[in-house]
PDB file of C-alpha atoms in Angstrom:
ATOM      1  CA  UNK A   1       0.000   0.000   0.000  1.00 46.00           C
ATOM      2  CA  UNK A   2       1.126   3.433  -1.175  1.00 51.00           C
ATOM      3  CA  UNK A   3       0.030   4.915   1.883  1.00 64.00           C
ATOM      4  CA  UNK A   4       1.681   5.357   5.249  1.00 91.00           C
ATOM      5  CA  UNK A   5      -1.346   5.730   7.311  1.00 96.00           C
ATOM      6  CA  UNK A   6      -2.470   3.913  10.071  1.00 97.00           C
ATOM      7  CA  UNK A   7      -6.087   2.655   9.953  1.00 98.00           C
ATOM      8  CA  UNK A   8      -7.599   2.235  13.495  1.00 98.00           C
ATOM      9  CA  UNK A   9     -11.317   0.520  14.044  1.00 98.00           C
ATOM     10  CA  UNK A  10     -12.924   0.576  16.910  1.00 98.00           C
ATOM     11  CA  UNK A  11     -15.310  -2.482  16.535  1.00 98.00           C
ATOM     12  CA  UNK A  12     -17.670  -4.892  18.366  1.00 96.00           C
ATOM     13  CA  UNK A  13     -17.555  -8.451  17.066  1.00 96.00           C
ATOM     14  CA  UNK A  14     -21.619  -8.682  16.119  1.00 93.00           C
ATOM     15  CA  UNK A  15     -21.710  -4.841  14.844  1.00 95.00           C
ATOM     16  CA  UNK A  16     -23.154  -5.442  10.945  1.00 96.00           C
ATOM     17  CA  UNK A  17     -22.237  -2.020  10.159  1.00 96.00           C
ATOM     18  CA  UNK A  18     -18.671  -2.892  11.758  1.00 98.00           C
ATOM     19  CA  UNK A  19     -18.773  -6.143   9.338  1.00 98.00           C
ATOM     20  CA  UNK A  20     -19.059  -3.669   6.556  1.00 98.00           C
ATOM     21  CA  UNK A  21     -16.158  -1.901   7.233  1.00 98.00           C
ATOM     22  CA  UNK A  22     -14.079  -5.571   7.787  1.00 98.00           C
ATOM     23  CA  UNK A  23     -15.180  -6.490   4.715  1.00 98.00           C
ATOM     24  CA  UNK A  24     -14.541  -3.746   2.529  1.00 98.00           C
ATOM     25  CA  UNK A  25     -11.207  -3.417   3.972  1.00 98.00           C
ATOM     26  CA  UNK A  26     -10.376  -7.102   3.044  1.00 98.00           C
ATOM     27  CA  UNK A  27     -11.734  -6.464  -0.446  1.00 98.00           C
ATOM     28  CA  UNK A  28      -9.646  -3.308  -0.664  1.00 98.00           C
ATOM     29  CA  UNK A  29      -6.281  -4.599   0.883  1.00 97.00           C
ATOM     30  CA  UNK A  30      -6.513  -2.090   3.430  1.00 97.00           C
ATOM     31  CA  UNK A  31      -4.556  -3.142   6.811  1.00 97.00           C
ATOM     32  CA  UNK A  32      -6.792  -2.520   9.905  1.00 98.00           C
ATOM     33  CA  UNK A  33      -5.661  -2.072  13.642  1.00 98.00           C
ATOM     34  CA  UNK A  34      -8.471  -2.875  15.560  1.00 98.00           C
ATOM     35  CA  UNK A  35      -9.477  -1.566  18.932  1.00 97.00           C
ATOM     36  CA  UNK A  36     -12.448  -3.402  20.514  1.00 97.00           C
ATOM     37  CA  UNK A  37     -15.084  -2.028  22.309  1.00 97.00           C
ATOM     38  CA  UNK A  38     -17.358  -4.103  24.199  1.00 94.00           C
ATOM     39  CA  UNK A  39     -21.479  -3.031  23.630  1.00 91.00           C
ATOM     40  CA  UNK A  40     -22.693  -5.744  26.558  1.00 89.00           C
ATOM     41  CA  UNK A  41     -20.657  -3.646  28.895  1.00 92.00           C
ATOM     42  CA  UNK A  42     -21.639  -0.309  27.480  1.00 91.00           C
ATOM     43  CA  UNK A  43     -18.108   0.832  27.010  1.00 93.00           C
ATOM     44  CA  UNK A  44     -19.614   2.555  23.927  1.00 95.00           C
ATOM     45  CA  UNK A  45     -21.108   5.183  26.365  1.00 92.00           C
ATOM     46  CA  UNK A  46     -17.893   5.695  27.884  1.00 96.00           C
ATOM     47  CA  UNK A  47     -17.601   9.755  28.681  1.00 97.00           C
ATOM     48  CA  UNK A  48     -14.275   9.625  27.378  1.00 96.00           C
ATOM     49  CA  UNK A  49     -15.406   7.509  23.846  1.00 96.00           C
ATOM     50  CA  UNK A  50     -17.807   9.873  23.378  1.00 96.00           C
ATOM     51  CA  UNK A  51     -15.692  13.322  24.075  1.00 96.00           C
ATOM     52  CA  UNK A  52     -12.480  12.202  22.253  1.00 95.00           C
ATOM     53  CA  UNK A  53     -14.321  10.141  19.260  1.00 96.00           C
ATOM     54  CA  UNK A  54     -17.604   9.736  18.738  1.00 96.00           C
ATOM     55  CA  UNK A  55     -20.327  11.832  20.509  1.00 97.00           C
ATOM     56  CA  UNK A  56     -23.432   9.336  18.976  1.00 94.00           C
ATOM     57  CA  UNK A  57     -21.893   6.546  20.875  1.00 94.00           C
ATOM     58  CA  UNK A  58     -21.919   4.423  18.282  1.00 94.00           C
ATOM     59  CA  UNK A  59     -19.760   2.252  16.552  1.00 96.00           C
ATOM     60  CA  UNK A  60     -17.724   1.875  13.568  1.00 97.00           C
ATOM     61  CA  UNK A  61     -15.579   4.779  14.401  1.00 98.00           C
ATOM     62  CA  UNK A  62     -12.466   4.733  11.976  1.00 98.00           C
ATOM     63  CA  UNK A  63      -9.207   6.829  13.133  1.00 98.00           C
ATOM     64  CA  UNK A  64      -6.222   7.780  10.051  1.00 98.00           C
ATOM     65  CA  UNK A  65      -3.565   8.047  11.586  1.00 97.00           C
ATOM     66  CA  UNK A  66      -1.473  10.285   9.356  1.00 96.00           C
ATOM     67  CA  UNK A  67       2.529  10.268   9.476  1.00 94.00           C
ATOM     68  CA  UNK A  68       2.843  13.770  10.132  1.00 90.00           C
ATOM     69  CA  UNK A  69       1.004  13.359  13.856  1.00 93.00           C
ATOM     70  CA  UNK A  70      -2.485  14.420  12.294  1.00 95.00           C
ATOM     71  CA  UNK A  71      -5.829  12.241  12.704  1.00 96.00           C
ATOM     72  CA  UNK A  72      -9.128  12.252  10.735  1.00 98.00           C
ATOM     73  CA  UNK A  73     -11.784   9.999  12.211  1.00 98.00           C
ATOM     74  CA  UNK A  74     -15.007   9.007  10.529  1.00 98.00           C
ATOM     75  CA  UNK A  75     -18.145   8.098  12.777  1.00 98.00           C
ATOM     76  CA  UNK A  76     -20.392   6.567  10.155  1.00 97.00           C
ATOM     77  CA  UNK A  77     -20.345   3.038   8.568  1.00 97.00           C
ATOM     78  CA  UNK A  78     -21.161   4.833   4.707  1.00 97.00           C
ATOM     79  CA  UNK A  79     -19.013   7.239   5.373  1.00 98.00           C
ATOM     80  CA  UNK A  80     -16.367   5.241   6.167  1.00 98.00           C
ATOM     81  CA  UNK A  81     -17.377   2.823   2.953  1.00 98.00           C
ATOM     82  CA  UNK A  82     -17.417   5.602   0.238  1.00 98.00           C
ATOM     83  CA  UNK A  83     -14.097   6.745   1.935  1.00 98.00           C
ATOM     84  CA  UNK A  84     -12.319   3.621   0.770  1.00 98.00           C
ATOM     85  CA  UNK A  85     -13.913   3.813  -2.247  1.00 97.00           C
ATOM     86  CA  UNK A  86     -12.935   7.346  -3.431  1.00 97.00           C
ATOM     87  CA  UNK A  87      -9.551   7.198  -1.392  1.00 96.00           C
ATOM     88  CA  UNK A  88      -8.450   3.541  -3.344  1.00 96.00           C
ATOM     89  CA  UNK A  89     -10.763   3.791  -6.128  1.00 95.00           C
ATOM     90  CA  UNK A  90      -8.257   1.194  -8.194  1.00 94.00           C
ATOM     91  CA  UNK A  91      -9.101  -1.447  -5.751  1.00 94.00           C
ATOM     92  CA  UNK A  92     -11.906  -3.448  -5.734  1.00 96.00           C
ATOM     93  CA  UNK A  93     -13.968  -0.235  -6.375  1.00 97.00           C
ATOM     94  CA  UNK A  94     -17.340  -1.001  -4.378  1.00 98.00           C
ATOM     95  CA  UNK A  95     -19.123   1.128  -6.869  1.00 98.00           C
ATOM     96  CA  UNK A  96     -19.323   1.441 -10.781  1.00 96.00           C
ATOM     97  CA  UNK A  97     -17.538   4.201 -12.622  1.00 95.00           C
ATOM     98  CA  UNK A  98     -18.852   7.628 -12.664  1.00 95.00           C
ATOM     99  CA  UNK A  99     -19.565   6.818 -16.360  1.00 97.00           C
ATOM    100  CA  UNK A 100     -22.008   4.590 -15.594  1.00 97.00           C
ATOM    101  CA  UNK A 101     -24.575   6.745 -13.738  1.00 97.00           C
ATOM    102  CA  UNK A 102     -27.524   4.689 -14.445  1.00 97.00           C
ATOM    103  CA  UNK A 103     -25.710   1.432 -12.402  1.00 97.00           C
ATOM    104  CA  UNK A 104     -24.136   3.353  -9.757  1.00 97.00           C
ATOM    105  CA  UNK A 105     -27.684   4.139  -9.129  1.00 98.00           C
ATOM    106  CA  UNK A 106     -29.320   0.783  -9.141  1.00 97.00           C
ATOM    107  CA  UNK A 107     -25.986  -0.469  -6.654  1.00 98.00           C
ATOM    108  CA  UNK A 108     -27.024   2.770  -4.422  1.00 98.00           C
ATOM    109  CA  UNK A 109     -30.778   1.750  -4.235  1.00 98.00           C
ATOM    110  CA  UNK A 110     -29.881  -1.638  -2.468  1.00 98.00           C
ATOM    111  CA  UNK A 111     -27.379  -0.327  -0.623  1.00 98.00           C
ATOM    112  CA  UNK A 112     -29.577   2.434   1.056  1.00 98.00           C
ATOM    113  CA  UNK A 113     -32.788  -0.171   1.220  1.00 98.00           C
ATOM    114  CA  UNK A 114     -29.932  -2.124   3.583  1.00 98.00           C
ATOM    115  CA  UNK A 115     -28.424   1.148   5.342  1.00 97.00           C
ATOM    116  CA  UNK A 116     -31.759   3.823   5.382  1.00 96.00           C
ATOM    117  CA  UNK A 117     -35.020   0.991   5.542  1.00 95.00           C
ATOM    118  CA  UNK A 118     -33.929  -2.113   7.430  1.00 95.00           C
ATOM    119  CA  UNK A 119     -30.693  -1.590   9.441  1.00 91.00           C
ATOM    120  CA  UNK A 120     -31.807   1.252  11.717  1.00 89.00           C
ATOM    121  CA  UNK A 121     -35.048  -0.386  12.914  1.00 90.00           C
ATOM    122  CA  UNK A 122     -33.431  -3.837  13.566  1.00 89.00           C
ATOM    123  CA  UNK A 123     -30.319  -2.100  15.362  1.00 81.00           C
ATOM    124  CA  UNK A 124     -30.608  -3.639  19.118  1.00 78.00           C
ATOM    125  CA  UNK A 125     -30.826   0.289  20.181  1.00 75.00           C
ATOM    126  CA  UNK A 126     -34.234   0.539  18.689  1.00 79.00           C
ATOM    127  CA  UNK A 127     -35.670  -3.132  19.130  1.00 77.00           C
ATOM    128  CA  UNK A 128     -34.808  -2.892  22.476  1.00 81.00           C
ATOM    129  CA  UNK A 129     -37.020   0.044  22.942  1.00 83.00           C
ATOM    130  CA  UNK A 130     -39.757  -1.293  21.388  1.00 80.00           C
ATOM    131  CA  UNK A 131     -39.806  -4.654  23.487  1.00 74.00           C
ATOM    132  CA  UNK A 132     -39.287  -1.445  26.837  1.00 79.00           C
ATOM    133  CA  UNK A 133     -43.131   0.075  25.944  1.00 79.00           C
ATOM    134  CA  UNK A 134     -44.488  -3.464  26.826  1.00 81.00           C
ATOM    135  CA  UNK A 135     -41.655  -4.952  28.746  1.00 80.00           C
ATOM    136  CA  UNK A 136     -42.325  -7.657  26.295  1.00 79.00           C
ATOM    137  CA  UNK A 137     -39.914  -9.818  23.731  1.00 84.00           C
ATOM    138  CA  UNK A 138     -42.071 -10.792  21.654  1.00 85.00           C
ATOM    139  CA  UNK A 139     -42.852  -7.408  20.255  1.00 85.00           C
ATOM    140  CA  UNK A 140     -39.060  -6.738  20.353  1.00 87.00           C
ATOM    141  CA  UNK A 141     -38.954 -10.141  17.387  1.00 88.00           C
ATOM    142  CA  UNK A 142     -42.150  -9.480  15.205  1.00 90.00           C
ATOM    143  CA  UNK A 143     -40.919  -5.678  14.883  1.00 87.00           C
ATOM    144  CA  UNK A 144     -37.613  -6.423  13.745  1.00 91.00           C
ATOM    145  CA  UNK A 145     -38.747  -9.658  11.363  1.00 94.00           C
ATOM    146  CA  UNK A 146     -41.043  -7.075   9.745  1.00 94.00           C
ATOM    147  CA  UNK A 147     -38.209  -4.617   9.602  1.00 95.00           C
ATOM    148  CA  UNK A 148     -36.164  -7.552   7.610  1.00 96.00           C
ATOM    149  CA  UNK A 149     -39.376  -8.796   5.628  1.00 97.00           C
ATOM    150  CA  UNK A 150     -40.101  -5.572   4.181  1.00 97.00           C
ATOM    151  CA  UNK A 151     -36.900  -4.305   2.998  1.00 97.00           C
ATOM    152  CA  UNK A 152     -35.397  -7.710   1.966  1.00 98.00           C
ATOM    153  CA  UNK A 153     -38.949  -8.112  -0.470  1.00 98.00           C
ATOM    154  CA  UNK A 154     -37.892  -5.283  -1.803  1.00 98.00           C
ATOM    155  CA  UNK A 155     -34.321  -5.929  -2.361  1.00 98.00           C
ATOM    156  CA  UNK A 156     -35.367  -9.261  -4.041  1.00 98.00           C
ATOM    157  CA  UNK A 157     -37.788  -7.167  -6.208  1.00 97.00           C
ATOM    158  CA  UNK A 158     -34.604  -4.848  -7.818  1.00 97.00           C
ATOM    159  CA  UNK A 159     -31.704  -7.916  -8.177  1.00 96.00           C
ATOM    160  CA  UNK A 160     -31.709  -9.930 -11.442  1.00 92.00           C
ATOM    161  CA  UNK A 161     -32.056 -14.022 -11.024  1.00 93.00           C
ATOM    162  CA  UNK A 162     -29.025 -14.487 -13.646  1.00 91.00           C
ATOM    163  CA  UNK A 163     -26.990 -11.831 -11.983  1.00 93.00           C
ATOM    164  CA  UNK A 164     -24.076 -13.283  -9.467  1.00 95.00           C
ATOM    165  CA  UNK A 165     -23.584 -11.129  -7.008  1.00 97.00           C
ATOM    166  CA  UNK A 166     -26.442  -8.086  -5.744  1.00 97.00           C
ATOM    167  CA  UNK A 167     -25.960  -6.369  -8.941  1.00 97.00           C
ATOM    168  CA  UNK A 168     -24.011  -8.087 -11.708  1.00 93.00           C
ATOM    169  CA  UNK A 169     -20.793 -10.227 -11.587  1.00 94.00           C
ATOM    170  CA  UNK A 170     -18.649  -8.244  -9.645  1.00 96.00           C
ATOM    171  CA  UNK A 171     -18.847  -7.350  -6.057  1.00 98.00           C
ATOM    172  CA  UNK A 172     -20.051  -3.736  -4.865  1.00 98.00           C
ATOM    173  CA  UNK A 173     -21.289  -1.763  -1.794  1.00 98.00           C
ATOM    174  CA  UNK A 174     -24.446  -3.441  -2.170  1.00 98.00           C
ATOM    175  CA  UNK A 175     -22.660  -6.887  -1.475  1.00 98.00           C
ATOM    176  CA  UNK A 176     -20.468  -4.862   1.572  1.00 98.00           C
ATOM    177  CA  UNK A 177     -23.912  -4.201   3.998  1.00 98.00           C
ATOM    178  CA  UNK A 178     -26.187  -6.653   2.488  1.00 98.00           C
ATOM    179  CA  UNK A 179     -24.137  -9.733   4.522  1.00 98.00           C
ATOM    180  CA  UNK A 180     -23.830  -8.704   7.583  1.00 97.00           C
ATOM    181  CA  UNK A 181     -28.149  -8.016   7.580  1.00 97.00           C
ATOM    182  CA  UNK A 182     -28.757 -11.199   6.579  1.00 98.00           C
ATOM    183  CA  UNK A 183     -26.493 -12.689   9.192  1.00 97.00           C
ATOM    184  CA  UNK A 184     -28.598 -10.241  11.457  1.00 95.00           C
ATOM    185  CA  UNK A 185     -32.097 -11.991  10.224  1.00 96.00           C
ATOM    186  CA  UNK A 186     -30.685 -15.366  10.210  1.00 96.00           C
ATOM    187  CA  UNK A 187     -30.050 -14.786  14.217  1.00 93.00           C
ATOM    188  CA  UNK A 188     -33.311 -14.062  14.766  1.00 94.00           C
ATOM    189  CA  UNK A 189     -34.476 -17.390  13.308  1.00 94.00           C
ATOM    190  CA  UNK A 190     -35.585 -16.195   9.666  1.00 95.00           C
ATOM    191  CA  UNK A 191     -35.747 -18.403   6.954  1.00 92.00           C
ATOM    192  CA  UNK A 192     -35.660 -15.676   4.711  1.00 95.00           C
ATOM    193  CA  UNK A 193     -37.893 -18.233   1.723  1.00 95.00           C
ATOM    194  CA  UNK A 194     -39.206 -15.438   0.786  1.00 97.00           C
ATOM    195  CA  UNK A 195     -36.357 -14.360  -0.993  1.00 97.00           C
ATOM    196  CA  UNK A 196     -34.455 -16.441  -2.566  1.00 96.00           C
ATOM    197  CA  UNK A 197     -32.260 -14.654  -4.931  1.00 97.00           C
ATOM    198  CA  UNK A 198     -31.329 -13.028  -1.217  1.00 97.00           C
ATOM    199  CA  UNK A 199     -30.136 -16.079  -0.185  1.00 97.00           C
ATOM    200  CA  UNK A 200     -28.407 -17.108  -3.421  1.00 97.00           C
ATOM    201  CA  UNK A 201     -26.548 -14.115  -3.805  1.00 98.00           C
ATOM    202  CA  UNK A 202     -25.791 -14.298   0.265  1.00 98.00           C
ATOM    203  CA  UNK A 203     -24.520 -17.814   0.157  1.00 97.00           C
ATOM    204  CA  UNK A 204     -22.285 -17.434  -2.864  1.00 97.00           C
ATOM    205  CA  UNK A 205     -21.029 -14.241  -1.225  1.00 98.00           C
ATOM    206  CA  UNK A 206     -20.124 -16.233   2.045  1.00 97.00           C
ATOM    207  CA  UNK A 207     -17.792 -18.571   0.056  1.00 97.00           C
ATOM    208  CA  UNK A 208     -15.332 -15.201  -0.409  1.00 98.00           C
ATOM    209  CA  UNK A 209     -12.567 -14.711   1.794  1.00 98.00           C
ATOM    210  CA  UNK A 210     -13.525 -10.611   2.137  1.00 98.00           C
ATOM    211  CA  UNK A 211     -16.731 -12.437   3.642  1.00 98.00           C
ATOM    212  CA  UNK A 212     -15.187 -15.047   5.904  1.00 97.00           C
ATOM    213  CA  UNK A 213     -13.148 -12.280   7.003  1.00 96.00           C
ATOM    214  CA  UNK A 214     -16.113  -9.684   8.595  1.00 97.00           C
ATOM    215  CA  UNK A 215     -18.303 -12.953   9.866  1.00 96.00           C
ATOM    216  CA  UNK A 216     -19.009 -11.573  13.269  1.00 94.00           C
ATOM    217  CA  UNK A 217     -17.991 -15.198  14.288  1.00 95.00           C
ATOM    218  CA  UNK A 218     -14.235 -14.380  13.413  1.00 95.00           C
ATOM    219  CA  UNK A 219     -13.369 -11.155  14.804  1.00 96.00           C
ATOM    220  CA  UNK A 220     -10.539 -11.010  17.797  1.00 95.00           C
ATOM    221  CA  UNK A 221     -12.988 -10.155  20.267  1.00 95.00           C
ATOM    222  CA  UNK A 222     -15.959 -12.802  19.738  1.00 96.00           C
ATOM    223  CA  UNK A 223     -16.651 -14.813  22.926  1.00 95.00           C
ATOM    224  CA  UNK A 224     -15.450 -18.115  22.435  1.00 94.00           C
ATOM    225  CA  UNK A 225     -19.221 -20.015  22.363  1.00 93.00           C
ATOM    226  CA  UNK A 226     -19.837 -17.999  19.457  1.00 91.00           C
ATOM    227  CA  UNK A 227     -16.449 -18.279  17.452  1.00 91.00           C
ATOM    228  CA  UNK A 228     -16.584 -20.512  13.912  1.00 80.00           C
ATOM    229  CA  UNK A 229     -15.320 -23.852  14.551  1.00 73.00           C
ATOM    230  CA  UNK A 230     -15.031 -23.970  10.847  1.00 61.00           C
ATOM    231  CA  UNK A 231     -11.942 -21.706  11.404  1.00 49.00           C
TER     232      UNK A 231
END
């Protein structure tokens, strides 16, 4: 890699916007240090997390470490995606070229049905506070299945049954979050039938080491009942 900077993640091993940026990296040949920070224990709402790096207390935050002593961090999982993309546009690119508008726009309607429509509902921030107004888990599960129902339909509606990967034969962005949110469903128990170019384009996805690489089940910090023993 041409460049001397230092790419810091601060991650949580079952993060899907997290996986994104694992995955993308991988795909890019981008070298990642990685700090962990552990949601179950809230470290995430850490006073000093918050002041020094990211005031939504969320997580991806990504920190360049440049070699003259300067830092830019980026706080957002798309930001952080069309960063790499624009930054190493040679590698891997994520999107199609500029010349070709019309499918940069079909790639950026399933990414942002992934990223806008189903990932903020299911987040565990906002199911948990559904299953709070009832004290109830039940309501916690049917809101996010419906959350995964209605956007997956309709990102089975927009991908082609002869096409590989989410759009075409070459991965892209859409590829990069749709993954992780099916790994999401898939722990609550979905069978996801309903879509089954989904799941054809997910499996064959799975087989590439990019993939293996941002399974929450392989990251430094996953607990060890939930590690791969494929690995």
């Amino acid at each position: 890699m041409e460049s001397q900077d230092i790419f810091e993640l601060y991650t949580y091993w079952c993060s899907s916007c997290c996986q994104r940026i694992i995955i993308a990296a991988h795909l890019k040949d981008i070298p990642l240090q990685f700090k962990y920070i552990d949601m179950g224990t809230r470290a995430h709402h850490e006073q000093k997390y918050k002041d020094e790096l990211n005031p939504s207390a969320s997580i991806p935050t990504l920190v360049v470490h440049h070699p003259g002593g300067e830092k830019t961090i980026i706080r957002q999982s798309m930001t952080i995606l069309e960063y790499f993309d624009e930054r190493f546009p040679d590698r891997s690119p994520l999107l199609p070229p500029v010349s070709a508008w019309q499918d940069r726009i079909k790639v950026r309607d399933l990414v942002n049905i992934i990223a806008i429509d189903v990932q903020p509902p299911t987040n565990s921030r906002i199911a948990k506070r559904v299953r709070a107004v009832q004290d109830n888990v039940q309501d916690q599960i049917a809101f996010v299945r419906q959350a995964f129902t209605d956007g997956l339909q309709a990102y089975e509606a927009l991908i082609s049954p002869s096409s590989k990967y989410s759009f075409g034969e070459q991965v892209t962005m859409a590829d990069v979050v749709l993954v992780p949110t099916v790994d999401q469903a898939l722990m609550y128990k979905m069978t996801l039938d309903f879509a089954p170019n989904v799941l054809r384009v997910y499996n064959s996805l799975k087989e590439l080491e990019a993939f293996k690489a941002g399974d929450g089940k392989n990251q430094g910090d996953t607990p060890e009942q939930f590690r791969s023993t494929s690995q």
